[in-house]
XYZ file of C-alpha atoms in Angstrom:
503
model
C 53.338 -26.020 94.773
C 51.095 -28.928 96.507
C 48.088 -29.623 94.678
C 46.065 -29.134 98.320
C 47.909 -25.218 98.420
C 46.839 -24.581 94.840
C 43.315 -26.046 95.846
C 43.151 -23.368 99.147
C 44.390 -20.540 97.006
C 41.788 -21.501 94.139
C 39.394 -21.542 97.084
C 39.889 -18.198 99.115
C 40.211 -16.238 95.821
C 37.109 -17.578 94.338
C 35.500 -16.766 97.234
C 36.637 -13.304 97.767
C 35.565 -12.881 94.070
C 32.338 -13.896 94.908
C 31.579 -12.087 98.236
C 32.647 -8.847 96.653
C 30.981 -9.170 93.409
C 28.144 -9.488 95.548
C 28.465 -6.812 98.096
C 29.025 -4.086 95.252
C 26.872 -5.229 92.943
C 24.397 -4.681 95.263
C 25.423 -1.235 95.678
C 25.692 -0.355 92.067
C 22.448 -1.528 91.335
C 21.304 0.390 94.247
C 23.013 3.831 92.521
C 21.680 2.536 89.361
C 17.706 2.208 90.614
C 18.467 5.621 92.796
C 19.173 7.479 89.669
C 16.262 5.926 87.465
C 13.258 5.387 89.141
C 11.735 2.001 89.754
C 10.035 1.640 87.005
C 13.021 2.942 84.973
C 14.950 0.361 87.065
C 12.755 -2.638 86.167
C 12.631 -1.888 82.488
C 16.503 -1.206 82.051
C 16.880 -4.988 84.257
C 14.897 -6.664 81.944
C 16.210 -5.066 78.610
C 19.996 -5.802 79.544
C 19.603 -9.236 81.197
C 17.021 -10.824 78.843
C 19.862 -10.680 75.252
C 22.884 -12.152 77.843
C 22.066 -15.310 76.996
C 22.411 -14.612 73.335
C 25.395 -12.451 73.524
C 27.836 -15.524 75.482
C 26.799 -17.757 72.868
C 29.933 -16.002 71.212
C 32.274 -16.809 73.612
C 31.077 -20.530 74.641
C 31.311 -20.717 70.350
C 34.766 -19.712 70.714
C 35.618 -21.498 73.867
C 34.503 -24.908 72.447
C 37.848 -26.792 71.452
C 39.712 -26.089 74.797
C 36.615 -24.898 76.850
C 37.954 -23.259 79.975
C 35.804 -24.168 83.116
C 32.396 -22.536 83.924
C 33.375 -21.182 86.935
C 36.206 -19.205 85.883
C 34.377 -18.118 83.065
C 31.495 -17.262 86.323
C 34.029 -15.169 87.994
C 34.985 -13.097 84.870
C 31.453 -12.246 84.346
C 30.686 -11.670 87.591
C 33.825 -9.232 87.733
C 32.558 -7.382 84.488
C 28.952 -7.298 85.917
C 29.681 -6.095 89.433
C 33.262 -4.794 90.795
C 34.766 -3.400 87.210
C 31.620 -1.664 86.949
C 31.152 -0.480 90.595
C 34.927 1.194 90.601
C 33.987 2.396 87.270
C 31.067 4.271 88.114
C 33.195 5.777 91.666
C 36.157 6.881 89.513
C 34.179 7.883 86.322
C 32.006 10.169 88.445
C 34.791 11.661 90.105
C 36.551 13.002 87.400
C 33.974 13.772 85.358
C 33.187 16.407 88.290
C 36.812 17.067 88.540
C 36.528 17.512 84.426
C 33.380 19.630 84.890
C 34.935 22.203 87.720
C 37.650 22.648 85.315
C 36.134 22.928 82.039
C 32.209 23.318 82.057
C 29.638 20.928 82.478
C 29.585 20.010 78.215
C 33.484 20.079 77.917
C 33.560 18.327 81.507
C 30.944 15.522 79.803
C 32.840 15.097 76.924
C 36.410 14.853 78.326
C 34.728 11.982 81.049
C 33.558 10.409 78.304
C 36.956 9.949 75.857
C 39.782 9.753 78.448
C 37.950 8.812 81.980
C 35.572 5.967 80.813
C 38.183 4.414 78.560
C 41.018 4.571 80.825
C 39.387 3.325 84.195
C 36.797 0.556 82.570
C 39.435 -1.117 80.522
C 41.823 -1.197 83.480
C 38.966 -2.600 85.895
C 37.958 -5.112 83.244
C 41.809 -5.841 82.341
C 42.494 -5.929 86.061
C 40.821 -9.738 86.032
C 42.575 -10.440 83.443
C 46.211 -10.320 84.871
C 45.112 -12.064 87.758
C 44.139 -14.954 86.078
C 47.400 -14.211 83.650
C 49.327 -14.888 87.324
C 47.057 -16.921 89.252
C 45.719 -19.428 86.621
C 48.710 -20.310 84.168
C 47.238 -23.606 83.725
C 43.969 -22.175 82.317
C 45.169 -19.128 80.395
C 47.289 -20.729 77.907
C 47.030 -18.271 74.446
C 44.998 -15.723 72.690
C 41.874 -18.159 72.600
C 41.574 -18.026 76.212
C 42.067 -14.073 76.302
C 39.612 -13.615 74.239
C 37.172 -15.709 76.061
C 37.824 -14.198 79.191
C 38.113 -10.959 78.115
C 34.841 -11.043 75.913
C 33.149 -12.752 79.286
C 34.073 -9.890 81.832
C 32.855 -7.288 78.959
C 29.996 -8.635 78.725
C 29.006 -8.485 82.924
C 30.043 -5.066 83.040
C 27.981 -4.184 79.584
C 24.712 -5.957 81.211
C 25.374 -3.343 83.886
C 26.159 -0.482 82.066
C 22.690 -1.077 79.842
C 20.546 -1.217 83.030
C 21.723 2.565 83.527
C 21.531 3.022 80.171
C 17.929 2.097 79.484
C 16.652 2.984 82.909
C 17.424 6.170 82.344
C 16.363 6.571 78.681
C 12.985 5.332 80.724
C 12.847 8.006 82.987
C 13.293 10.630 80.779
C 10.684 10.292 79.125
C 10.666 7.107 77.433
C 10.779 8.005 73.719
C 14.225 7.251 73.599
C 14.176 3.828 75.273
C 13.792 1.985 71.373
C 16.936 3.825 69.719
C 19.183 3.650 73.124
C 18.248 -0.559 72.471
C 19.060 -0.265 69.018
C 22.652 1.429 69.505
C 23.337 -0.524 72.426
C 21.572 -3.845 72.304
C 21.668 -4.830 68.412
C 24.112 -1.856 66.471
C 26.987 -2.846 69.367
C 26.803 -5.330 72.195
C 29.618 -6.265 70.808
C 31.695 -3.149 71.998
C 32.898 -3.716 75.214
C 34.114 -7.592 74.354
C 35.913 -6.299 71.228
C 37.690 -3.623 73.473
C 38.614 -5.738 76.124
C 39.314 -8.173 73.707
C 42.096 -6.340 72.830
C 43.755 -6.427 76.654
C 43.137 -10.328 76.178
C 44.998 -10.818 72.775
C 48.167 -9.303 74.753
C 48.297 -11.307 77.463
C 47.568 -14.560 74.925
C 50.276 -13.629 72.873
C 52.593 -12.775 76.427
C 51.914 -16.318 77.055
C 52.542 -18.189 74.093
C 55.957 -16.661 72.829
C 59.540 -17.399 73.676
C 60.339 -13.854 72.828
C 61.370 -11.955 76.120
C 60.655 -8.273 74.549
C 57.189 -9.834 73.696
C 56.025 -11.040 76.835
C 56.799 -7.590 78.336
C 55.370 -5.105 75.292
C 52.483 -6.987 74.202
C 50.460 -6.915 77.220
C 50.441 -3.095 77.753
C 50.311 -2.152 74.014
C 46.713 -4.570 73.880
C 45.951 -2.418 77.026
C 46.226 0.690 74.885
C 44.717 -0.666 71.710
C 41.414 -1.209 74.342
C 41.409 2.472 75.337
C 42.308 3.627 72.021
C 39.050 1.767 70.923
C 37.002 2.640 73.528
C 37.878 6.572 73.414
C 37.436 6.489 69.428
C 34.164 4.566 69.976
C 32.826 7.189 72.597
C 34.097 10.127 70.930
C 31.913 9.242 67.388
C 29.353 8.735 69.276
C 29.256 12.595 70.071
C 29.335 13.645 66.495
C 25.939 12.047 65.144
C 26.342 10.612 61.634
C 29.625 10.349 62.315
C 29.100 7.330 64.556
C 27.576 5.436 61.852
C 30.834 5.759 59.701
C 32.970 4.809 62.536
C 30.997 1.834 62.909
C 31.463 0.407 59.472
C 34.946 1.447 58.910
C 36.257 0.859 62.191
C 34.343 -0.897 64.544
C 33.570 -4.131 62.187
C 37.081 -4.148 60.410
C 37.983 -4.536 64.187
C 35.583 -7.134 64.712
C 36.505 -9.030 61.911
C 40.611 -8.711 62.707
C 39.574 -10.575 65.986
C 37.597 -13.503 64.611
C 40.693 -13.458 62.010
C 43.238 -13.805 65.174
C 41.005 -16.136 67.073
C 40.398 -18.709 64.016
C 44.103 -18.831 63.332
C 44.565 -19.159 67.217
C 42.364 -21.852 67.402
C 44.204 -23.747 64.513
C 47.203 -23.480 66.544
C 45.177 -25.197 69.100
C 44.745 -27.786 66.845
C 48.628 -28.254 66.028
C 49.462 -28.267 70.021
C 46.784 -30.818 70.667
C 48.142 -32.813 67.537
C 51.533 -32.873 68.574
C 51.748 -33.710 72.343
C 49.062 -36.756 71.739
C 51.232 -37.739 68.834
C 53.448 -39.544 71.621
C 50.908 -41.132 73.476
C 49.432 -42.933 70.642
C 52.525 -44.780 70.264
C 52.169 -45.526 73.956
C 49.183 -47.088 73.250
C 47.249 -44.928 75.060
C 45.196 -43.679 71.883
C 44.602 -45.068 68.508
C 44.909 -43.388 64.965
C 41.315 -42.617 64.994
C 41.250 -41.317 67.965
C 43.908 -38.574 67.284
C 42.337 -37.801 64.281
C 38.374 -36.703 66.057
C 40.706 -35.136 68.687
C 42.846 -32.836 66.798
C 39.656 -30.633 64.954
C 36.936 -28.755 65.747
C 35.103 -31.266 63.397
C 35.830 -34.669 64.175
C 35.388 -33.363 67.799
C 31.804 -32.949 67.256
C 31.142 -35.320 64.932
C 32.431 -38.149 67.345
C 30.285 -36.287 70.292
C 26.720 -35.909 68.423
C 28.080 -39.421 66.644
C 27.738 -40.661 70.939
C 24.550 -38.511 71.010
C 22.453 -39.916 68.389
C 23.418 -43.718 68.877
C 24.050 -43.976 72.522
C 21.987 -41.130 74.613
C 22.770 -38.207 76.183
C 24.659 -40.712 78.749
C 27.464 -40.889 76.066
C 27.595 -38.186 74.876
C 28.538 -36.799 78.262
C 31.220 -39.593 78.542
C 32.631 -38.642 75.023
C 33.063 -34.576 75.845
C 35.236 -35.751 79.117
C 37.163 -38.012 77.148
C 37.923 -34.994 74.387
C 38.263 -32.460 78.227
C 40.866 -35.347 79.263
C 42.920 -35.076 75.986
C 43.001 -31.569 75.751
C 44.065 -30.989 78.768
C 46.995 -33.719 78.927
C 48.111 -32.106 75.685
C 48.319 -28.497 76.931
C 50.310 -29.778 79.878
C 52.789 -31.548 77.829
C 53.080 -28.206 75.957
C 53.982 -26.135 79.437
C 56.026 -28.604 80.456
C 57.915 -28.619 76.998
C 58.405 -24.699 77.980
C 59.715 -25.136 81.621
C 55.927 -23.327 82.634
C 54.475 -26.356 84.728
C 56.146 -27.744 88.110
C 55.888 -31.187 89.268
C 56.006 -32.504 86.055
C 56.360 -36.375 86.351
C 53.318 -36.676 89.342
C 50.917 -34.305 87.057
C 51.643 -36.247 83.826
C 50.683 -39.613 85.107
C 47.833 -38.415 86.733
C 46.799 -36.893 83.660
C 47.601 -40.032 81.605
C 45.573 -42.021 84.026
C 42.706 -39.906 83.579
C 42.749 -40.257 80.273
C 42.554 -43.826 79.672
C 39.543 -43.593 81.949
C 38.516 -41.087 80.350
C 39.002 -43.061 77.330
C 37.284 -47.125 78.646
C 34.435 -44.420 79.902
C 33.510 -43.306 76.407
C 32.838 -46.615 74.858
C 35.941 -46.626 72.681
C 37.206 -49.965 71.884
C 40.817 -51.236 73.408
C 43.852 -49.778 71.723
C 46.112 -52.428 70.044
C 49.454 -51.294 70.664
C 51.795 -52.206 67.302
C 53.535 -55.668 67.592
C 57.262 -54.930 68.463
C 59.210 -54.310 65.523
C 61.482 -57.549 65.702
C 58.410 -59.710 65.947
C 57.224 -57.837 62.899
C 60.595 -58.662 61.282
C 61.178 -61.997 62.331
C 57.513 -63.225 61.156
C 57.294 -62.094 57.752
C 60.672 -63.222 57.511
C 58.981 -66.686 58.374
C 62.112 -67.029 60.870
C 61.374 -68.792 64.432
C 61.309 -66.257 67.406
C 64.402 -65.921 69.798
C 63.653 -67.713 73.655
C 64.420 -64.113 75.188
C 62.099 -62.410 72.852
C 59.504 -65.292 73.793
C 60.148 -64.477 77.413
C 59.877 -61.010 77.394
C 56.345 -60.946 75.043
C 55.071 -63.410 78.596
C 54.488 -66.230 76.288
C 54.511 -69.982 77.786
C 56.116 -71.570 74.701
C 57.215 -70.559 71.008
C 54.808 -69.706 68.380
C 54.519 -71.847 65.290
C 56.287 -70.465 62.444
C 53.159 -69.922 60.216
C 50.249 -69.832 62.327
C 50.437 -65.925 62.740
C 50.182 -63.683 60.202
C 51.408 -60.181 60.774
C 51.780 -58.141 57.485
C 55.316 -56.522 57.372
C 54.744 -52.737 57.480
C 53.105 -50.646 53.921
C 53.788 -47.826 52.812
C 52.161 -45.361 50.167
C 54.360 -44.063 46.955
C 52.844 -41.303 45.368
C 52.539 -41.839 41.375
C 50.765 -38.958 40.323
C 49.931 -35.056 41.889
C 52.014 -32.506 43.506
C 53.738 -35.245 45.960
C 54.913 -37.511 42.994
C 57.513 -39.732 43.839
C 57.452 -39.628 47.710
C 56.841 -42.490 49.734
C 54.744 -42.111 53.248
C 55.553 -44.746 55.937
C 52.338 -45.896 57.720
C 53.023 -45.244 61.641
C 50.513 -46.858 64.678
C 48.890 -43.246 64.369
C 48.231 -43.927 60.709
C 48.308 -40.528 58.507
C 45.462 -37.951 57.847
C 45.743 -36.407 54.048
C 44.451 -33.077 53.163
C 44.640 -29.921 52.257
C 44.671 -28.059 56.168
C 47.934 -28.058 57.613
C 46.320 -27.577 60.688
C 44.816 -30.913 60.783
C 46.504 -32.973 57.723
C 49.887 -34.762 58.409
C 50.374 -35.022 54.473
C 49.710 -31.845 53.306
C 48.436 -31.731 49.412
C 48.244 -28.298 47.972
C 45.695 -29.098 45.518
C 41.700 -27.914 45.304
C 40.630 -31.433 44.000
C 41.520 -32.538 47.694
C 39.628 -31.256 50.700
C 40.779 -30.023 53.994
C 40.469 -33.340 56.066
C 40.334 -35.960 52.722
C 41.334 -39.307 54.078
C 42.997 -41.595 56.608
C 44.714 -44.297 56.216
C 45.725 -46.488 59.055
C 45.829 -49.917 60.748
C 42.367 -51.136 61.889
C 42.685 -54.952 63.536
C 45.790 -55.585 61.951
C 44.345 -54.472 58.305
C 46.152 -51.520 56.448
C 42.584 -49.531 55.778
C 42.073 -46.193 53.705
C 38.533 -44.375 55.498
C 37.129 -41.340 53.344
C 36.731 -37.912 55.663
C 33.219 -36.763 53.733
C 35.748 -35.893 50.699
C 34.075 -33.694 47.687
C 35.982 -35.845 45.301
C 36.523 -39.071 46.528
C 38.770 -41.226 48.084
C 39.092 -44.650 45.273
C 40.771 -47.925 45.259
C 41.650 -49.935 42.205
C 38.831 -47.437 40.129
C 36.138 -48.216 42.500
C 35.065 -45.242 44.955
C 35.346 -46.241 48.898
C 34.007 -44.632 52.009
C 36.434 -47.295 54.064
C 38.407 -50.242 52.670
C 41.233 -52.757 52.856
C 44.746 -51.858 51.934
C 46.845 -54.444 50.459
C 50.270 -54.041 48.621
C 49.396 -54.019 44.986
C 46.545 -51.814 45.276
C 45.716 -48.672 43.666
C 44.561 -45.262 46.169
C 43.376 -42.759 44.186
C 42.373 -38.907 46.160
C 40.036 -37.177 43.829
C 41.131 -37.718 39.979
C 44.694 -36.066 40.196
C 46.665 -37.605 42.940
C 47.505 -41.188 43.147
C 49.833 -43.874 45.376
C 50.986 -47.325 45.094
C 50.615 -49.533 48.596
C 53.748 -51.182 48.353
């Protein structure tokens, strides 16, 4: 599809989004301030809008590695805060009268409650979902940005939902305005994200696996883990104490299996990003030190506040679209690996392009691309390079035999620890040791060594070793180093158990 159609498709949809969430949000706050009073109106607006900006810093915590952009994560909210919870309040109504004609106005309550209010709000909040599932592939790449999403429209339509909530708590009276805040506002504003959460984690996991059963089950099963949730929560909540036990032996387990999935998601992240800039650095795009800031959480905002602090707010700014730039060439590379991405060759060089812009913008210095690997041969071998080879390297004339010095290649041979005996090849990329597999290309299963230890790398043609904020130390020949020379000979030491020989 032409990058002008997907720009008019983006456009009209964003729009619509927009105009409606306006039109009906208007009338639901009109229903809402009908039913409570003015004053009951005013006092439920300003109880439910004033924590929102507290409640996304969850999300936007979440969202920081791969942020998605603000005005998808607008839209969502918007959705949540407006149509979701406009057709919720229409159907919800509706049967609960339906419910009520049936059964009697308490059974007719209670059955709204536990099957209408979970079935239609998770739907209308999932609804937004699987359009962006469809619409934007590019953006919605695994359970990280189902989560986000997901916890963004909850949030909208629970800002809503409160306004009724405490307006009405007003204008009955008012004595129960401070526990209906307390349940709502601090015991569980986390309710709606964590049910709609579970609608997101479905259509992450849809998108990120190969397995064809999957990508149809998962999906609808999250769908019914978020009404399952949602009825359980509501149901408790009829019963007294018994919502307080739900709460701590459902409601927070629950929490807590979410941040579990959404760490571990975000470590895949990690791995993704790590792998598809893997290439480029032998392009000569990035260096070794730049893949390692890029591929963690960590060196991500250390290099950014690094920018901050030295340089201004100026490049700091510069330094966050650099990390945007490499993120999102990476994820591309990794739908294009799975056949998910269309014109492949025109997207990845505009990418690219943007990148090293990106990359000049942010200060960086120039990448050295490695010498080729016959003029590395031929030079420590002392031996006079070939006229081809000359002509191709764009030289005018032949280069003395011994006034360049290029060190043949090192490598590291472990002497002592768990690794003992191996020898590690240093690449352009250079190698990151440590404990996180996540993050470390030599992986050390040992506690003396932390997750991100050391580096070790070329740095203007030197063979250097750079300490990662280690607990124990990265040493060379007995003397503790923070960054230092390589040469063959020489002794690296990580913490007091694991040791190599650069030979």
């Amino acid at each position: 599809m032409a990058t002008q159609q997907k720009r008019a498709i983006t456009w009209v949809i964003s729009t619509t989004v927009v105009l409606v969430s306006a039109v009906l949000g208007l009338f639901s706050l009109a229903m809402i301030g009908f039913d409570t009073g003015p004053l009951g109106f005013a006092l439920g607006f300003l109880l439910a809008t004033i924590p929102v900006p507290l409640y996304l810093l969850f999300p936007l915590w979440l969202d920081r590695f791969e942020p998605e952009p603000w005005w998808l994560l607008t839209l969502c909210f918007l959705w949540g805060a407006a149509i979701a919870t406009f057709v919720s309040m229409i159907l919800n109504t509706a049967n609960i009268a339906m419910f009520r004609a049936a059964a009697g106005d308490a059974a007719g309550d209670a059955l709204g409650a536990v099957i209408s209010a979970p079935l239609v709000e998770e739907m209308a909040k999932g609804l937004v979902l699987l359009l962006l599932f469809f619409w934007k592939h590019d953006e919605f790449d695994n359970v990280t940005d189902g989560i986000v999403y997901a916890a963004m429209v909850a949030l909208g339509f629970a800002m809503t939902e409160n306004i009724a909530y405490y307006g009405r708590a007003f204008a009955m009276g008012g004595s129960d305005v401070t526990v209906v805040f307390f349940l709502r506002g601090i015991m569980g504003p986390f309710s709606h994200p964590l049910f709609t959460s579970m609608t997101g984690i479905g259509l992450g996991a849809a998108r990120e696996t190969n397995s064809s059963w999957v990508k149809w089950l998962a999906p609808p099963l999250g769908l019914g883990f978020a009404m399952l949730l949602h009825a359980f929560w509501n149901l408790s909540a009829s019963f007294g104490a018994v919502f307080f036990l739900t709460y701590l032996v459902v409601m927070l387990p629950a929490l807590v299996a979410v941040l579990v999935i959404a760490l571990f998601s975000l470590r895949r992240e990690a791995r993704v990003v790590r792998l598809h800039l893997e290439s480029i650095v032998d392009e000569g795009v990035l260096s070794g030190e730049d893949l390692v800031s890029l591929c963690s959480v960590t060196g991500r905002l250390s290099s950014s506040m690094g920018a901050l602090f030295s340089r201004g707010f100026g490049a700091w700014r510069r330094r966050v679209r650099f990390h945007r730039a490499a993120t999102t060439f990476a994820f591309h590379a990794w739908r294009l690996s799975r056949g998910m991405d269309d014109d492949a060759d025109g997207m990845r060089a505009t990418l690219l392009s943007t990148l090293r812009h990106a990359r000049a913008n942010a200060g960086l210095p120039p990448v050295l691309a490695p010498p080729p690997p016959e003029l590395v041969r031929r030079l420590s071998l002392e031996q006079p390079l070939p006229p081809e080879l000359v002509r191709r390297l764009s030289l005018e004339q032949p280069l003395p035999e011994r006034d360049v010095a290029i060190p043949p290649p090192l490598a590291l041979v472990c002497t002592a620890g768990p690794l003992n005996g191996r020898t590690f090849e240093i690449g352009p990329a250079g190698l990151l040791f440590g404990r996180d597999p996540s993050m470390a290309q030599v992986v050390i299963a040992d506690p003396q060594i932390s997750r991100r230890h050391a580096w070790v790398g070329y740095r203007d043609g030197n063979l250097v070793a750079v300490d990662r904020g280690s607990s124990n130390g990265t040493w060379i020949n007995g003397a503790k180093v923070r960054e230092s020379r390589l040469v063959a000979g020489d002794k690296l030491a990580l913490g007091e158990a694991i040791a190599f020989d650069v030979a």
